[in-house]
Amino acid sequence: MTIPEWLEQLASSDSSTMEDSAMMQNLLRKWGGLPKAKVVYGVVYPEGYGRPVSINHIAKKLLQPKTEGE
């Protein structure tokens, strides 16, 4: 399964696995520009702390096309 396929599957779901959490944390830290990101039990802390976001919501955001100026 490719990363885009995995993100599509995650975005269309309301659940995730521990593997998904580990993969998302790795993705956000290495290629997402969020070196302090923490993902625990399907909950993403983009800055490593603070307000959490669901892993499924983050997957949807990553799949959205970038708009000019972002």
CSV table of N, CA and C in Angstrom, one decimal:
chain,number,residue,atom,x,y,z
A,1,MET,N,0.8,-1.2,0.0
A,1,MET,CA,0.0,0.0,0.0
A,1,MET,C,0.9,1.2,0.0
A,2,THR,N,0.6,2.2,-0.8
A,2,THR,CA,1.4,3.4,-0.9
A,2,THR,C,0.9,4.4,0.2
A,3,ILE,N,1.7,5.4,0.4
A,3,ILE,CA,1.3,6.4,1.5
A,3,ILE,C,0.0,7.1,1.1
A,4,PRO,N,-0.2,7.6,-0.1
A,4,PRO,CA,-1.5,8.2,-0.5
A,4,PRO,C,-2.6,7.2,-0.3
A,5,GLU,N,-2.5,6.0,-0.6
A,5,GLU,CA,-3.6,5.0,-0.4
A,5,GLU,C,-3.8,4.8,1.1
A,6,TRP,N,-2.8,4.7,1.9
A,6,TRP,CA,-2.9,4.6,3.3
A,6,TRP,C,-3.6,5.8,3.9
A,7,LEU,N,-3.3,7.0,3.5
A,7,LEU,CA,-3.9,8.3,3.9
A,7,LEU,C,-5.4,8.3,3.5
A,8,GLU,N,-5.7,7.9,2.3
A,8,GLU,CA,-7.1,7.8,1.9
A,8,GLU,C,-7.9,6.9,2.8
A,9,GLN,N,-7.3,5.7,3.1
A,9,GLN,CA,-8.0,4.7,3.9
A,9,GLN,C,-8.2,5.3,5.3
A,10,LEU,N,-7.2,6.0,5.9
A,10,LEU,CA,-7.3,6.6,7.2
A,10,LEU,C,-8.3,7.7,7.2
A,11,ALA,N,-8.3,8.5,6.2
A,11,ALA,CA,-9.2,9.7,6.1
A,11,ALA,C,-10.7,9.3,6.0
A,12,SER,N,-10.9,8.1,5.4
A,12,SER,CA,-12.3,7.7,5.2
A,12,SER,C,-12.8,6.8,6.4
A,13,SER,N,-12.0,6.7,7.4
A,13,SER,CA,-12.3,5.8,8.5
A,13,SER,C,-12.5,6.7,9.8
A,14,ASP,N,-13.0,6.1,10.8
A,14,ASP,CA,-13.1,6.8,12.1
A,14,ASP,C,-12.3,6.0,13.2
A,15,SER,N,-11.5,5.2,12.7
A,15,SER,CA,-10.6,4.4,13.7
A,15,SER,C,-9.2,4.3,13.1
A,16,SER,N,-8.3,3.8,13.9
A,16,SER,CA,-6.9,3.6,13.5
A,16,SER,C,-6.3,2.6,14.4
A,17,THR,N,-5.1,2.1,14.0
A,17,THR,CA,-4.3,1.1,14.7
A,17,THR,C,-3.1,1.8,15.3
A,18,MET,N,-2.4,1.0,16.2
A,18,MET,CA,-1.1,1.5,16.7
A,18,MET,C,-0.1,1.7,15.6
A,19,GLU,N,-0.2,0.8,14.6
A,19,GLU,CA,0.7,1.0,13.4
A,19,GLU,C,0.5,2.3,12.7
A,20,ASP,N,-0.8,2.6,12.6
A,20,ASP,CA,-1.2,3.9,11.9
A,20,ASP,C,-0.6,5.1,12.7
A,21,SER,N,-0.7,5.0,14.0
A,21,SER,CA,-0.1,6.1,14.9
A,21,SER,C,1.4,6.2,14.7
A,22,ALA,N,2.1,5.1,14.7
A,22,ALA,CA,3.5,5.1,14.5
A,22,ALA,C,3.9,5.6,13.1
A,23,MET,N,3.2,5.2,12.1
A,23,MET,CA,3.4,5.7,10.7
A,23,MET,C,3.2,7.2,10.6
A,24,MET,N,2.1,7.6,11.2
A,24,MET,CA,1.7,9.0,11.1
A,24,MET,C,2.7,9.9,11.8
A,25,GLN,N,3.2,9.5,12.9
A,25,GLN,CA,4.2,10.3,13.6
A,25,GLN,C,5.5,10.4,12.8
A,26,ASN,N,5.9,9.3,12.2
A,26,ASN,CA,7.1,9.2,11.4
A,26,ASN,C,6.9,10.2,10.2
A,27,LEU,N,5.7,10.1,9.5
A,27,LEU,CA,5.4,10.9,8.4
A,27,LEU,C,5.5,12.4,8.7
A,28,LEU,N,4.8,12.8,9.8
A,28,LEU,CA,4.7,14.2,10.2
A,28,LEU,C,6.1,14.7,10.6
A,29,ARG,N,6.9,13.9,11.3
A,29,ARG,CA,8.2,14.3,11.7
A,29,ARG,C,9.2,14.4,10.5
A,30,LYS,N,9.2,13.5,9.6
A,30,LYS,CA,10.2,13.5,8.6
A,30,LYS,C,9.8,14.3,7.4
A,31,TRP,N,8.5,14.3,7.0
A,31,TRP,CA,8.1,15.0,5.7
A,31,TRP,C,7.0,16.0,5.9
A,32,GLY,N,6.4,16.1,7.1
A,32,GLY,CA,5.3,17.0,7.3
A,32,GLY,C,5.7,18.3,7.9
A,33,GLY,N,7.0,18.5,8.2
A,33,GLY,CA,7.4,19.8,8.8
A,33,GLY,C,7.1,20.0,10.2
A,34,LEU,N,6.8,18.9,10.9
A,34,LEU,CA,6.4,18.9,12.3
A,34,LEU,C,7.3,18.0,13.1
A,35,PRO,N,8.6,18.4,13.3
A,35,PRO,CA,9.6,17.6,14.0
A,35,PRO,C,9.2,17.1,15.4
A,36,LYS,N,8.3,17.8,16.1
A,36,LYS,CA,8.0,17.5,17.5
A,36,LYS,C,6.6,16.8,17.6
A,37,ALA,N,6.0,16.4,16.4
A,37,ALA,CA,4.7,15.8,16.5
A,37,ALA,C,4.7,14.5,17.3
A,38,LYS,N,3.7,14.3,18.0
A,38,LYS,CA,3.5,13.1,18.8
A,38,LYS,C,2.1,12.5,18.4
A,39,VAL,N,2.1,11.2,18.2
A,39,VAL,CA,0.8,10.5,17.9
A,39,VAL,C,0.6,9.4,18.9
A,40,VAL,N,-0.4,9.4,19.6
A,40,VAL,CA,-0.7,8.5,20.7
A,40,VAL,C,-2.1,8.0,20.6
A,41,TYR,N,-2.3,6.7,20.3
A,41,TYR,CA,-3.6,6.1,20.2
A,41,TYR,C,-4.6,6.8,19.3
A,42,GLY,N,-4.0,7.2,18.1
A,42,GLY,CA,-4.9,7.9,17.1
A,42,GLY,C,-5.1,9.4,17.4
A,43,VAL,N,-4.4,9.9,18.3
A,43,VAL,CA,-4.6,11.4,18.7
A,43,VAL,C,-3.2,12.0,18.3
A,44,VAL,N,-3.3,13.1,17.5
A,44,VAL,CA,-2.1,13.8,17.1
A,44,VAL,C,-1.9,15.1,17.8
A,45,TYR,N,-0.7,15.3,18.4
A,45,TYR,CA,-0.3,16.5,19.0
A,45,TYR,C,0.7,17.1,18.0
A,46,PRO,N,0.3,18.0,17.1
A,46,PRO,CA,1.2,18.5,16.1
A,46,PRO,C,2.5,19.1,16.6
A,47,GLU,N,2.4,19.8,17.7
A,47,GLU,CA,3.6,20.5,18.3
A,47,GLU,C,4.2,19.7,19.4
A,48,GLY,N,3.7,18.5,19.6
A,48,GLY,CA,4.2,17.6,20.7
A,48,GLY,C,3.4,17.8,22.0
A,49,TYR,N,2.6,18.8,22.1
A,49,TYR,CA,1.8,19.1,23.2
A,49,TYR,C,0.6,20.0,22.8
A,50,GLY,N,-0.2,20.4,23.7
A,50,GLY,CA,-1.3,21.3,23.3
A,50,GLY,C,-2.6,20.6,22.8
A,51,ARG,N,-3.4,21.3,22.1
A,51,ARG,CA,-4.7,20.8,21.6
A,51,ARG,C,-4.5,19.6,20.6
A,52,PRO,N,-5.1,18.5,20.9
A,52,PRO,CA,-5.0,17.3,20.1
A,52,PRO,C,-5.9,17.3,18.9
A,53,VAL,N,-5.6,16.6,17.8
A,53,VAL,CA,-6.4,16.5,16.6
A,53,VAL,C,-6.4,15.0,16.3
A,54,SER,N,-7.6,14.5,15.8
A,54,SER,CA,-7.6,13.1,15.5
A,54,SER,C,-6.7,12.7,14.3
A,55,ILE,N,-6.2,11.5,14.3
A,55,ILE,CA,-5.4,11.1,13.2
A,55,ILE,C,-6.1,11.1,11.9
A,56,ASN,N,-7.4,10.8,11.9
A,56,ASN,CA,-8.2,10.8,10.7
A,56,ASN,C,-8.4,12.2,10.1
A,57,HIS,N,-8.5,13.2,11.0
A,57,HIS,CA,-8.6,14.6,10.5
A,57,HIS,C,-7.3,15.0,9.9
A,58,ILE,N,-6.2,14.6,10.5
A,58,ILE,CA,-4.9,15.0,9.9
A,58,ILE,C,-4.7,14.3,8.6
A,59,ALA,N,-5.1,13.1,8.4
A,59,ALA,CA,-5.0,12.4,7.1
A,59,ALA,C,-5.8,13.2,6.1
A,60,LYS,N,-7.0,13.6,6.4
A,60,LYS,CA,-7.8,14.4,5.5
A,60,LYS,C,-7.1,15.7,5.1
A,61,LYS,N,-6.5,16.4,6.0
A,61,LYS,CA,-5.8,17.6,5.8
A,61,LYS,C,-4.6,17.4,4.9
A,62,LEU,N,-3.9,16.3,5.1
A,62,LEU,CA,-2.7,16.0,4.3
A,62,LEU,C,-3.1,15.7,2.8
A,63,LEU,N,-4.3,15.2,2.6
A,63,LEU,CA,-4.8,14.9,1.3
A,63,LEU,C,-5.3,16.1,0.5
A,64,GLN,N,-5.6,17.1,1.2
A,64,GLN,CA,-6.2,18.3,0.6
A,64,GLN,C,-5.1,19.0,-0.3
A,65,PRO,N,-5.4,19.4,-1.5
A,65,PRO,CA,-4.4,20.1,-2.3
A,65,PRO,C,-4.0,21.4,-1.6
A,66,LYS,N,-2.7,21.8,-1.8
A,66,LYS,CA,-2.2,23.0,-1.3
A,66,LYS,C,-2.8,24.2,-2.1
A,67,THR,N,-3.1,25.3,-1.4
A,67,THR,CA,-3.5,26.5,-2.1
A,67,THR,C,-2.4,27.4,-2.1
A,68,GLU,N,-2.4,28.3,-3.1
A,68,GLU,CA,-1.3,29.3,-3.2
A,68,GLU,C,-1.2,30.1,-2.0
A,69,GLY,N,0.0,30.3,-1.5
A,69,GLY,CA,0.3,31.1,-0.3
A,69,GLY,C,0.4,30.3,0.9
A,70,GLU,N,0.2,29.0,0.9
A,70,GLU,CA,0.4,28.2,2.1
A,70,GLU,C,1.8,27.8,2.2
